[in-house]
Amino acid sequence: MNPRNRPVVVGVDGSRNTTATVDLAVAEAVRHRAPLRIVHVWPGRYTGAFRGRGVVPAPADARRLLEVTARRAELAAPGLTITTDLIEGGAANALTQCSGRAELLVVGHRDHPFTRPSWGSTAAYLAHHSACPLLVNRGSAHDGPVVVASSARASGSATLGFGFTEAALRGARLVAVHMWTRPGGSDGAVPVVRAGGYATERAAAGERLTEALRSWSGQFPEVAVERLVVSDLDLPYTIERASLRSRLLVAGIGRSGRFAELLYGSVGPAPVGPRSATCPALLVPAGWPVAPEPVAAGR
């Protein structure tokens, strides 16, 4: 499949946030000018309009789920190319395979994001194994900036590039967050304390972030960029505030990465109440290709 016509794939399971997840996927497909592929992995959960009259869910419920969600996508974006697929197997493995042929994979948060803040096993698995960028619907986006977590290393260049691209597509400013660790803190030892050392170490981290941003700022001059350097102790609070005020959180994907783990794990921000929606989170695989030219806002 040509990378230029890869679809946006959305995984639906019949849970209560399915419609919101489909709406988010439709918006991304339109924004990226890509077809939409709606996937359901059988067996699944069904509530509300997706549940049949039988006591035990049947394959007919799965087909009804796909029909209803496809119809909703068609009404939201007339002219958008939409396909549906019913797949048997485990959700995590099936969606991981779908990600190998997708431009973007969109999934939803678990049913109870406020009483159970972690993403759930499927989304957490995809956060380390998805072959394409993974977008997790955690609630409504806000009017704030796009926030991207930067490691300031060469391996994290794709994450920064994707953050710039998403900010350009949305016509939003970009806040680049870089975490730094005091000497000795990364291996659990007591950090070394020297007079004036904090300011020196923080300034060095800021220089690394500036250097990492330089090339992408040249390719996306229309994107206003703000830098934010935080210590490892301040990162959980920073993620919590960003989740409540941003349009989108962008981080790297892989087998390690504290930013991503704080997003999907139970060690992340505490529930903030039913009236405070957290913005969607986007995880980008290392080395994912990014359009070299600036993207006009509002596409």
PDB file of C-alpha atoms in Angstrom:
ATOM      1  CA  MET A   1       0.000   0.000   0.000  1.00  0.00           C
ATOM      2  CA  ASN A   2       1.260   3.451  -0.918  1.00  0.00           C
ATOM      3  CA  PRO A   3       2.060   5.419   2.274  1.00  0.00           C
ATOM      4  CA  ARG A   4       0.315   8.421   0.738  1.00  0.00           C
ATOM      5  CA  ASN A   5      -3.073   6.707   0.644  1.00  0.00           C
ATOM      6  CA  ARG A   6      -2.911   4.780   3.898  1.00  0.00           C
ATOM      7  CA  PRO A   7      -6.146   5.112   5.860  1.00  0.00           C
ATOM      8  CA  VAL A   8      -6.892   6.458   9.279  1.00  0.00           C
ATOM      9  CA  VAL A   9      -7.937   3.336  11.203  1.00  0.00           C
ATOM     10  CA  VAL A  10     -10.335   3.623  14.141  1.00  0.00           C
ATOM     11  CA  GLY A  11     -10.969   0.718  16.492  1.00  0.00           C
ATOM     12  CA  VAL A  12     -14.534   0.605  17.840  1.00  0.00           C
ATOM     13  CA  ASP A  13     -15.776  -1.701  20.603  1.00  0.00           C
ATOM     14  CA  GLY A  14     -19.316  -0.570  21.371  1.00  0.00           C
ATOM     15  CA  SER A  15     -18.396   1.121  24.635  1.00  0.00           C
ATOM     16  CA  ARG A  16     -19.946   4.433  25.623  1.00  0.00           C
ATOM     17  CA  ASN A  17     -17.197   6.567  24.133  1.00  0.00           C
ATOM     18  CA  THR A  18     -17.370   4.854  20.716  1.00  0.00           C
ATOM     19  CA  THR A  19     -19.263   7.685  19.013  1.00  0.00           C
ATOM     20  CA  ALA A  20     -16.817  10.309  20.292  1.00  0.00           C
ATOM     21  CA  THR A  21     -13.890   8.184  19.126  1.00  0.00           C
ATOM     22  CA  VAL A  22     -15.411   7.835  15.652  1.00  0.00           C
ATOM     23  CA  ASP A  23     -15.999  11.599  15.485  1.00  0.00           C
ATOM     24  CA  LEU A  24     -12.351  12.189  16.366  1.00  0.00           C
ATOM     25  CA  ALA A  25     -11.194   9.718  13.697  1.00  0.00           C
ATOM     26  CA  VAL A  26     -13.386  11.379  11.064  1.00  0.00           C
ATOM     27  CA  ALA A  27     -11.893  14.775  11.893  1.00  0.00           C
ATOM     28  CA  GLU A  28      -8.371  13.350  11.583  1.00  0.00           C
ATOM     29  CA  ALA A  29      -9.148  11.650   8.266  1.00  0.00           C
ATOM     30  CA  VAL A  30     -10.487  14.909   6.855  1.00  0.00           C
ATOM     31  CA  ARG A  31      -7.561  16.878   8.257  1.00  0.00           C
ATOM     32  CA  HIS A  32      -4.992  14.481   6.795  1.00  0.00           C
ATOM     33  CA  ARG A  33      -6.959  13.910   3.570  1.00  0.00           C
ATOM     34  CA  ALA A  34      -6.963  10.150   4.134  1.00  0.00           C
ATOM     35  CA  PRO A  35      -9.654   7.456   3.808  1.00  0.00           C
ATOM     36  CA  LEU A  36     -11.264   6.106   6.994  1.00  0.00           C
ATOM     37  CA  ARG A  37     -11.266   2.422   7.951  1.00  0.00           C
ATOM     38  CA  ILE A  38     -13.548   1.411  10.848  1.00  0.00           C
ATOM     39  CA  VAL A  39     -12.432  -1.832  12.523  1.00  0.00           C
ATOM     40  CA  HIS A  40     -14.164  -3.945  15.147  1.00  0.00           C
ATOM     41  CA  VAL A  41     -12.542  -6.973  16.747  1.00  0.00           C
ATOM     42  CA  TRP A  42     -14.990  -9.727  17.683  1.00  0.00           C
ATOM     43  CA  PRO A  43     -15.971 -10.500  20.402  1.00  0.00           C
ATOM     44  CA  GLY A  44     -16.575  -7.041  21.839  1.00  0.00           C
ATOM     45  CA  ARG A  45     -18.700  -5.032  24.255  1.00  0.00           C
ATOM     46  CA  TYR A  46     -22.007  -3.514  23.227  1.00  0.00           C
ATOM     47  CA  THR A  47     -24.124  -0.907  24.987  1.00  0.00           C
ATOM     48  CA  GLY A  48     -26.992   1.312  24.009  1.00  0.00           C
ATOM     49  CA  ALA A  49     -27.854   1.358  20.309  1.00  0.00           C
ATOM     50  CA  PHE A  50     -25.237  -1.281  19.505  1.00  0.00           C
ATOM     51  CA  ARG A  51     -26.718  -4.029  21.704  1.00  0.00           C
ATOM     52  CA  GLY A  52     -29.276  -6.439  20.278  1.00  0.00           C
ATOM     53  CA  ARG A  53     -32.183  -8.000  22.128  1.00  0.00           C
ATOM     54  CA  GLY A  54     -30.376 -11.241  22.877  1.00  0.00           C
ATOM     55  CA  VAL A  55     -28.959 -12.021  26.294  1.00  0.00           C
ATOM     56  CA  VAL A  56     -25.575 -12.959  24.818  1.00  0.00           C
ATOM     57  CA  PRO A  57     -23.939 -10.627  22.232  1.00  0.00           C
ATOM     58  CA  ALA A  58     -24.023 -12.096  18.724  1.00  0.00           C
ATOM     59  CA  PRO A  59     -22.066 -11.374  15.513  1.00  0.00           C
ATOM     60  CA  ALA A  60     -25.116  -9.425  14.368  1.00  0.00           C
ATOM     61  CA  ASP A  61     -24.371  -6.911  17.131  1.00  0.00           C
ATOM     62  CA  ALA A  62     -20.867  -6.478  15.734  1.00  0.00           C
ATOM     63  CA  ARG A  63     -22.200  -5.848  12.231  1.00  0.00           C
ATOM     64  CA  ARG A  64     -24.752  -3.403  13.606  1.00  0.00           C
ATOM     65  CA  LEU A  65     -21.977  -1.543  15.433  1.00  0.00           C
ATOM     66  CA  LEU A  66     -20.034  -1.154  12.185  1.00  0.00           C
ATOM     67  CA  GLU A  67     -23.130  -0.063  10.260  1.00  0.00           C
ATOM     68  CA  VAL A  68     -24.123   2.572  12.820  1.00  0.00           C
ATOM     69  CA  THR A  69     -20.622   4.005  13.169  1.00  0.00           C
ATOM     70  CA  ALA A  70     -20.098   4.067   9.391  1.00  0.00           C
ATOM     71  CA  ARG A  71     -23.385   5.908   8.953  1.00  0.00           C
ATOM     72  CA  ARG A  72     -22.358   8.436  11.585  1.00  0.00           C
ATOM     73  CA  ALA A  73     -19.035   8.996   9.800  1.00  0.00           C
ATOM     74  CA  GLU A  74     -20.812   9.466   6.462  1.00  0.00           C
ATOM     75  CA  LEU A  75     -23.109  12.115   7.929  1.00  0.00           C
ATOM     76  CA  ALA A  76     -20.203  13.918   9.557  1.00  0.00           C
ATOM     77  CA  ALA A  77     -18.028  13.975   6.409  1.00  0.00           C
ATOM     78  CA  PRO A  78     -19.925  13.470   3.138  1.00  0.00           C
ATOM     79  CA  GLY A  79     -17.546  12.377   0.422  1.00  0.00           C
ATOM     80  CA  LEU A  80     -15.076  10.735   2.804  1.00  0.00           C
ATOM     81  CA  THR A  81     -14.045   7.253   1.675  1.00  0.00           C
ATOM     82  CA  ILE A  82     -15.155   4.858   4.430  1.00  0.00           C
ATOM     83  CA  THR A  83     -14.678   1.092   4.762  1.00  0.00           C
ATOM     84  CA  THR A  84     -15.504  -1.316   7.604  1.00  0.00           C
ATOM     85  CA  ASP A  85     -13.860  -4.532   8.748  1.00  0.00           C
ATOM     86  CA  LEU A  86     -14.956  -7.189  11.228  1.00  0.00           C
ATOM     87  CA  ILE A  87     -11.960  -9.112  12.567  1.00  0.00           C
ATOM     88  CA  GLU A  88     -11.924 -12.103  14.905  1.00  0.00           C
ATOM     89  CA  GLY A  89      -9.229 -12.416  17.548  1.00  0.00           C
ATOM     90  CA  GLY A  90      -7.636 -10.415  20.313  1.00  0.00           C
ATOM     91  CA  ALA A  91      -8.105  -6.656  20.123  1.00  0.00           C
ATOM     92  CA  ALA A  92      -4.513  -5.717  20.961  1.00  0.00           C
ATOM     93  CA  ASN A  93      -2.895  -8.033  18.396  1.00  0.00           C
ATOM     94  CA  ALA A  94      -5.456  -7.315  15.680  1.00  0.00           C
ATOM     95  CA  LEU A  95      -5.139  -3.542  16.005  1.00  0.00           C
ATOM     96  CA  THR A  96      -1.343  -3.814  16.097  1.00  0.00           C
ATOM     97  CA  GLN A  97      -1.477  -5.606  12.743  1.00  0.00           C
ATOM     98  CA  CYS A  98      -3.826  -2.945  11.368  1.00  0.00           C
ATOM     99  CA  SER A  99      -1.368  -0.240  12.443  1.00  0.00           C
ATOM    100  CA  GLY A 100       1.211  -1.630  10.011  1.00  0.00           C
ATOM    101  CA  ARG A 101      -0.962  -0.472   7.111  1.00  0.00           C
ATOM    102  CA  ALA A 102      -2.330   2.762   8.567  1.00  0.00           C
ATOM    103  CA  GLU A 103      -1.507   6.449   8.542  1.00  0.00           C
ATOM    104  CA  LEU A 104      -2.991   6.847  12.018  1.00  0.00           C
ATOM    105  CA  LEU A 105      -4.624   4.493  14.537  1.00  0.00           C
ATOM    106  CA  VAL A 106      -7.406   5.935  16.716  1.00  0.00           C
ATOM    107  CA  VAL A 107      -8.751   4.177  19.815  1.00  0.00           C
ATOM    108  CA  GLY A 108     -10.856   5.198  22.783  1.00  0.00           C
ATOM    109  CA  HIS A 109     -10.262   5.449  26.499  1.00  0.00           C
ATOM    110  CA  ARG A 110     -11.897   2.911  28.809  1.00  0.00           C
ATOM    111  CA  ASP A 111     -15.490   3.542  29.879  1.00  0.00           C
ATOM    112  CA  HIS A 112     -14.679   5.120  33.259  1.00  0.00           C
ATOM    113  CA  PRO A 113     -11.777   7.557  32.742  1.00  0.00           C
ATOM    114  CA  PHE A 114     -12.406   9.397  36.030  1.00  0.00           C
ATOM    115  CA  THR A 115     -12.739   6.471  38.418  1.00  0.00           C
ATOM    116  CA  ARG A 116     -10.155   4.380  36.510  1.00  0.00           C
ATOM    117  CA  PRO A 117      -7.637   6.820  35.002  1.00  0.00           C
ATOM    118  CA  SER A 118      -5.443   4.260  33.209  1.00  0.00           C
ATOM    119  CA  TRP A 119      -6.112   3.625  29.527  1.00  0.00           C
ATOM    120  CA  GLY A 120      -6.792  -0.091  29.780  1.00  0.00           C
ATOM    121  CA  SER A 121      -4.782  -3.060  28.549  1.00  0.00           C
ATOM    122  CA  THR A 122      -5.445  -2.677  24.808  1.00  0.00           C
ATOM    123  CA  ALA A 123      -4.484   0.990  24.537  1.00  0.00           C
ATOM    124  CA  ALA A 124      -1.500   0.492  26.847  1.00  0.00           C
ATOM    125  CA  TYR A 125      -0.263  -2.383  24.673  1.00  0.00           C
ATOM    126  CA  LEU A 126      -0.662  -0.290  21.535  1.00  0.00           C
ATOM    127  CA  ALA A 127       1.269   2.528  23.222  1.00  0.00           C
ATOM    128  CA  HIS A 128       4.371   0.339  22.953  1.00  0.00           C
ATOM    129  CA  HIS A 129       3.685  -1.729  19.841  1.00  0.00           C
ATOM    130  CA  SER A 130       1.729   0.348  17.325  1.00  0.00           C
ATOM    131  CA  ALA A 131       3.601   0.638  14.032  1.00  0.00           C
ATOM    132  CA  CYS A 132       1.958   3.984  13.191  1.00  0.00           C
ATOM    133  CA  PRO A 133       1.061   7.035  15.293  1.00  0.00           C
ATOM    134  CA  LEU A 134      -1.551   6.179  17.947  1.00  0.00           C
ATOM    135  CA  LEU A 135      -4.266   8.696  18.881  1.00  0.00           C
ATOM    136  CA  VAL A 136      -6.166   7.967  22.111  1.00  0.00           C
ATOM    137  CA  ASN A 137      -9.480   9.710  22.673  1.00  0.00           C
ATOM    138  CA  ARG A 138      -9.513  10.785  26.333  1.00  0.00           C
ATOM    139  CA  GLY A 139     -12.099  13.562  26.111  1.00  0.00           C
ATOM    140  CA  SER A 140     -12.712  16.863  24.356  1.00  0.00           C
ATOM    141  CA  ALA A 141      -9.860  18.930  22.987  1.00  0.00           C
ATOM    142  CA  HIS A 142      -9.418  22.411  24.416  1.00  0.00           C
ATOM    143  CA  ASP A 143      -8.562  25.711  22.744  1.00  0.00           C
ATOM    144  CA  GLY A 144      -4.993  25.709  24.009  1.00  0.00           C
ATOM    145  CA  PRO A 145      -1.755  24.749  22.265  1.00  0.00           C
ATOM    146  CA  VAL A 146      -0.408  21.467  20.974  1.00  0.00           C
ATOM    147  CA  VAL A 147       2.034  20.133  23.597  1.00  0.00           C
ATOM    148  CA  VAL A 148       4.887  17.881  22.503  1.00  0.00           C
ATOM    149  CA  ALA A 149       7.307  16.020  24.761  1.00  0.00           C
ATOM    150  CA  SER A 150      10.852  16.269  23.434  1.00  0.00           C
ATOM    151  CA  SER A 151      13.730  14.035  24.497  1.00  0.00           C
ATOM    152  CA  ALA A 152      16.105  16.402  22.652  1.00  0.00           C
ATOM    153  CA  ARG A 153      17.750  13.322  21.129  1.00  0.00           C
ATOM    154  CA  ALA A 154      18.035  12.349  17.472  1.00  0.00           C
ATOM    155  CA  SER A 155      15.737   9.349  18.060  1.00  0.00           C
ATOM    156  CA  GLY A 156      12.977  11.736  19.101  1.00  0.00           C
ATOM    157  CA  SER A 157      13.085  13.875  15.966  1.00  0.00           C
ATOM    158  CA  ALA A 158       9.954  12.227  14.539  1.00  0.00           C
ATOM    159  CA  THR A 159       7.979  13.175  17.639  1.00  0.00           C
ATOM    160  CA  LEU A 160       8.967  16.822  17.305  1.00  0.00           C
ATOM    161  CA  GLY A 161       8.228  16.800  13.581  1.00  0.00           C
ATOM    162  CA  PHE A 162       4.801  15.329  14.173  1.00  0.00           C
ATOM    163  CA  GLY A 163       4.123  17.926  16.848  1.00  0.00           C
ATOM    164  CA  PHE A 164       4.975  20.717  14.414  1.00  0.00           C
ATOM    165  CA  THR A 165       2.793  19.128  11.727  1.00  0.00           C
ATOM    166  CA  GLU A 166      -0.218  18.801  14.020  1.00  0.00           C
ATOM    167  CA  ALA A 167       0.178  22.376  15.260  1.00  0.00           C
ATOM    168  CA  ALA A 168       0.316  23.617  11.655  1.00  0.00           C
ATOM    169  CA  LEU A 169      -2.756  21.598  10.687  1.00  0.00           C
ATOM    170  CA  ARG A 170      -4.702  23.034  13.617  1.00  0.00           C
ATOM    171  CA  GLY A 171      -3.384  26.585  13.339  1.00  0.00           C
ATOM    172  CA  ALA A 172      -2.217  26.361  16.961  1.00  0.00           C
ATOM    173  CA  ARG A 173       0.946  27.300  18.792  1.00  0.00           C
ATOM    174  CA  LEU A 174       3.313  24.561  19.944  1.00  0.00           C
ATOM    175  CA  VAL A 175       4.664  24.070  23.461  1.00  0.00           C
ATOM    176  CA  ALA A 176       7.765  21.854  23.521  1.00  0.00           C
ATOM    177  CA  VAL A 177       8.355  20.195  26.908  1.00  0.00           C
ATOM    178  CA  HIS A 178      11.741  18.732  27.801  1.00  0.00           C
ATOM    179  CA  MET A 179      12.372  16.814  31.017  1.00  0.00           C
ATOM    180  CA  TRP A 180      15.769  16.811  32.638  1.00  0.00           C
ATOM    181  CA  THR A 181      17.068  14.680  35.518  1.00  0.00           C
ATOM    182  CA  ARG A 182      19.503  15.750  38.219  1.00  0.00           C
ATOM    183  CA  PRO A 183      22.840  13.870  38.140  1.00  0.00           C
ATOM    184  CA  GLY A 184      22.366  10.598  40.018  1.00  0.00           C
ATOM    185  CA  GLY A 185      18.578  10.812  39.908  1.00  0.00           C
ATOM    186  CA  SER A 186      18.157   8.610  36.838  1.00  0.00           C
ATOM    187  CA  ASP A 187      19.498   5.485  38.606  1.00  0.00           C
ATOM    188  CA  GLY A 188      17.671   6.078  41.883  1.00  0.00           C
ATOM    189  CA  ALA A 189      20.628   7.555  43.743  1.00  0.00           C
ATOM    190  CA  VAL A 190      20.394  10.779  45.695  1.00  0.00           C
ATOM    191  CA  PRO A 191      20.962  13.667  43.236  1.00  0.00           C
ATOM    192  CA  VAL A 192      24.277  15.448  43.549  1.00  0.00           C
ATOM    193  CA  VAL A 193      23.794  18.947  44.957  1.00  0.00           C
ATOM    194  CA  ARG A 194      26.312  21.648  44.089  1.00  0.00           C
ATOM    195  CA  ALA A 195      26.152  25.381  44.561  1.00  0.00           C
ATOM    196  CA  GLY A 196      24.651  26.862  41.404  1.00  0.00           C
ATOM    197  CA  GLY A 197      24.324  23.413  39.872  1.00  0.00           C
ATOM    198  CA  TYR A 198      20.562  23.553  39.403  1.00  0.00           C
ATOM    199  CA  ALA A 199      20.686  26.655  37.216  1.00  0.00           C
ATOM    200  CA  THR A 200      23.589  25.279  35.188  1.00  0.00           C
ATOM    201  CA  GLU A 201      21.925  21.928  34.583  1.00  0.00           C
ATOM    202  CA  ARG A 202      18.617  23.535  33.667  1.00  0.00           C
ATOM    203  CA  ALA A 203      20.330  25.927  31.254  1.00  0.00           C
ATOM    204  CA  ALA A 204      22.111  23.000  29.585  1.00  0.00           C
ATOM    205  CA  ALA A 205      18.780  21.194  29.176  1.00  0.00           C
ATOM    206  CA  GLY A 206      17.298  24.326  27.640  1.00  0.00           C
ATOM    207  CA  GLU A 207      20.134  24.506  25.130  1.00  0.00           C
ATOM    208  CA  ARG A 208      19.552  20.881  24.102  1.00  0.00           C
ATOM    209  CA  LEU A 209      15.877  21.613  23.552  1.00  0.00           C
ATOM    210  CA  THR A 210      16.659  24.740  21.511  1.00  0.00           C
ATOM    211  CA  GLU A 211      19.033  22.776  19.301  1.00  0.00           C
ATOM    212  CA  ALA A 212      16.449  20.028  18.749  1.00  0.00           C
ATOM    213  CA  LEU A 213      13.802  22.581  17.756  1.00  0.00           C
ATOM    214  CA  ARG A 214      15.973  24.598  15.383  1.00  0.00           C
ATOM    215  CA  SER A 215      15.599  22.533  12.195  1.00  0.00           C
ATOM    216  CA  TRP A 216      11.864  21.976  12.618  1.00  0.00           C
ATOM    217  CA  SER A 217      11.217  25.649  13.317  1.00  0.00           C
ATOM    218  CA  GLY A 218      12.873  26.441   9.997  1.00  0.00           C
ATOM    219  CA  GLN A 219      10.570  24.039   8.165  1.00  0.00           C
ATOM    220  CA  PHE A 220       7.436  25.292   9.950  1.00  0.00           C
ATOM    221  CA  PRO A 221       7.991  29.046  10.336  1.00  0.00           C
ATOM    222  CA  GLU A 222       4.252  29.668  10.721  1.00  0.00           C
ATOM    223  CA  VAL A 223       4.137  27.696  13.994  1.00  0.00           C
ATOM    224  CA  ALA A 224       4.788  29.764  17.123  1.00  0.00           C
ATOM    225  CA  VAL A 225       6.898  27.738  19.565  1.00  0.00           C
ATOM    226  CA  GLU A 226       7.234  27.994  23.336  1.00  0.00           C
ATOM    227  CA  ARG A 227       9.862  26.074  25.304  1.00  0.00           C
ATOM    228  CA  LEU A 228       9.268  24.503  28.696  1.00  0.00           C
ATOM    229  CA  VAL A 229      12.040  22.741  30.614  1.00  0.00           C
ATOM    230  CA  VAL A 230      10.916  20.797  33.694  1.00  0.00           C
ATOM    231  CA  SER A 231      12.611  18.463  36.150  1.00  0.00           C
ATOM    232  CA  ASP A 232      11.590  14.838  36.473  1.00  0.00           C
ATOM    233  CA  LEU A 233       9.821  15.645  39.752  1.00  0.00           C
ATOM    234  CA  ASP A 234       7.599  18.236  38.046  1.00  0.00           C
ATOM    235  CA  LEU A 235       6.663  16.095  35.043  1.00  0.00           C
ATOM    236  CA  PRO A 236       3.477  14.443  36.440  1.00  0.00           C
ATOM    237  CA  TYR A 237       2.017  17.817  37.401  1.00  0.00           C
ATOM    238  CA  THR A 238       3.014  19.277  34.028  1.00  0.00           C
ATOM    239  CA  ILE A 239       1.198  16.464  32.196  1.00  0.00           C
ATOM    240  CA  GLU A 240      -1.900  16.955  34.331  1.00  0.00           C
ATOM    241  CA  ARG A 241      -2.041  20.693  33.596  1.00  0.00           C
ATOM    242  CA  ALA A 242      -1.352  20.146  29.893  1.00  0.00           C
ATOM    243  CA  SER A 243      -4.088  17.509  29.668  1.00  0.00           C
ATOM    244  CA  LEU A 244      -6.645  20.013  30.932  1.00  0.00           C
ATOM    245  CA  ARG A 245      -5.573  22.967  28.783  1.00  0.00           C
ATOM    246  CA  SER A 246      -4.231  21.633  25.477  1.00  0.00           C
ATOM    247  CA  ARG A 247      -5.678  20.619  22.131  1.00  0.00           C
ATOM    248  CA  LEU A 248      -3.391  17.638  21.845  1.00  0.00           C
ATOM    249  CA  LEU A 249      -0.540  15.936  23.706  1.00  0.00           C
ATOM    250  CA  VAL A 250       2.202  14.426  21.506  1.00  0.00           C
ATOM    251  CA  ALA A 251       4.865  12.032  22.816  1.00  0.00           C
ATOM    252  CA  GLY A 252       7.140   9.295  21.568  1.00  0.00           C
ATOM    253  CA  ILE A 253       6.116   5.664  21.353  1.00  0.00           C
ATOM    254  CA  GLY A 254       8.318   2.703  22.174  1.00  0.00           C
ATOM    255  CA  ARG A 255       9.286   0.194  24.793  1.00  0.00           C
ATOM    256  CA  SER A 256      10.398   2.919  27.183  1.00  0.00           C
ATOM    257  CA  GLY A 257       9.482   6.511  27.757  1.00  0.00           C
ATOM    258  CA  ARG A 258       8.303   8.040  30.992  1.00  0.00           C
ATOM    259  CA  PHE A 259       6.063  10.647  29.368  1.00  0.00           C
ATOM    260  CA  ALA A 260       3.978   7.983  27.622  1.00  0.00           C
ATOM    261  CA  GLU A 261       3.858   5.801  30.723  1.00  0.00           C
ATOM    262  CA  LEU A 262       2.561   8.676  32.811  1.00  0.00           C
ATOM    263  CA  LEU A 263      -0.142   9.263  30.212  1.00  0.00           C
ATOM    264  CA  TYR A 264      -1.576   5.758  30.144  1.00  0.00           C
ATOM    265  CA  GLY A 265      -0.569   4.255  33.497  1.00  0.00           C
ATOM    266  CA  SER A 266      -1.979   4.453  36.970  1.00  0.00           C
ATOM    267  CA  VAL A 267       1.040   6.509  38.080  1.00  0.00           C
ATOM    268  CA  GLY A 268      -0.169   9.368  35.900  1.00  0.00           C
ATOM    269  CA  PRO A 269      -2.298  12.344  36.838  1.00  0.00           C
ATOM    270  CA  ALA A 270      -5.065  11.643  39.331  1.00  0.00           C
ATOM    271  CA  PRO A 271      -8.708  11.902  38.311  1.00  0.00           C
ATOM    272  CA  VAL A 272      -9.752  15.520  38.216  1.00  0.00           C
ATOM    273  CA  GLY A 273     -13.546  15.161  38.304  1.00  0.00           C
ATOM    274  CA  PRO A 274     -16.331  14.518  35.804  1.00  0.00           C
ATOM    275  CA  ARG A 275     -16.405  18.078  34.479  1.00  0.00           C
ATOM    276  CA  SER A 276     -12.729  18.235  33.527  1.00  0.00           C
ATOM    277  CA  ALA A 277     -12.099  16.472  30.218  1.00  0.00           C
ATOM    278  CA  THR A 278      -8.550  15.580  29.248  1.00  0.00           C
ATOM    279  CA  CYS A 279      -7.416  16.234  25.693  1.00  0.00           C
ATOM    280  CA  PRO A 280      -6.501  13.472  23.207  1.00  0.00           C
ATOM    281  CA  ALA A 281      -3.006  11.993  23.346  1.00  0.00           C
ATOM    282  CA  LEU A 282      -0.917  11.118  20.287  1.00  0.00           C
ATOM    283  CA  LEU A 283       2.053   8.745  20.475  1.00  0.00           C
ATOM    284  CA  VAL A 284       4.515   8.673  17.562  1.00  0.00           C
ATOM    285  CA  PRO A 285       6.874   5.766  16.695  1.00  0.00           C
ATOM    286  CA  ALA A 286      10.556   6.551  16.420  1.00  0.00           C
ATOM    287  CA  GLY A 287      11.557   7.269  12.838  1.00  0.00           C
ATOM    288  CA  TRP A 288       8.031   7.896  11.574  1.00  0.00           C
ATOM    289  CA  PRO A 289       8.291   9.977   8.357  1.00  0.00           C
ATOM    290  CA  VAL A 290       7.152  13.588   8.623  1.00  0.00           C
ATOM    291  CA  ALA A 291       6.228  15.817   5.688  1.00  0.00           C
ATOM    292  CA  PRO A 292       9.297  17.973   4.981  1.00  0.00           C
ATOM    293  CA  GLU A 293       7.267  20.947   3.799  1.00  0.00           C
ATOM    294  CA  PRO A 294       5.050  23.115   6.045  1.00  0.00           C
ATOM    295  CA  VAL A 295       1.374  22.171   6.076  1.00  0.00           C
ATOM    296  CA  ALA A 296      -1.147  24.945   5.689  1.00  0.00           C
ATOM    297  CA  ALA A 297      -3.386  25.446   8.696  1.00  0.00           C
ATOM    298  CA  GLY A 298      -6.987  24.387   8.309  1.00  0.00           C
ATOM    299  CA  ARG A 299      -6.446  21.662   5.706  1.00  0.00           C
TER     300      ARG A 299
END
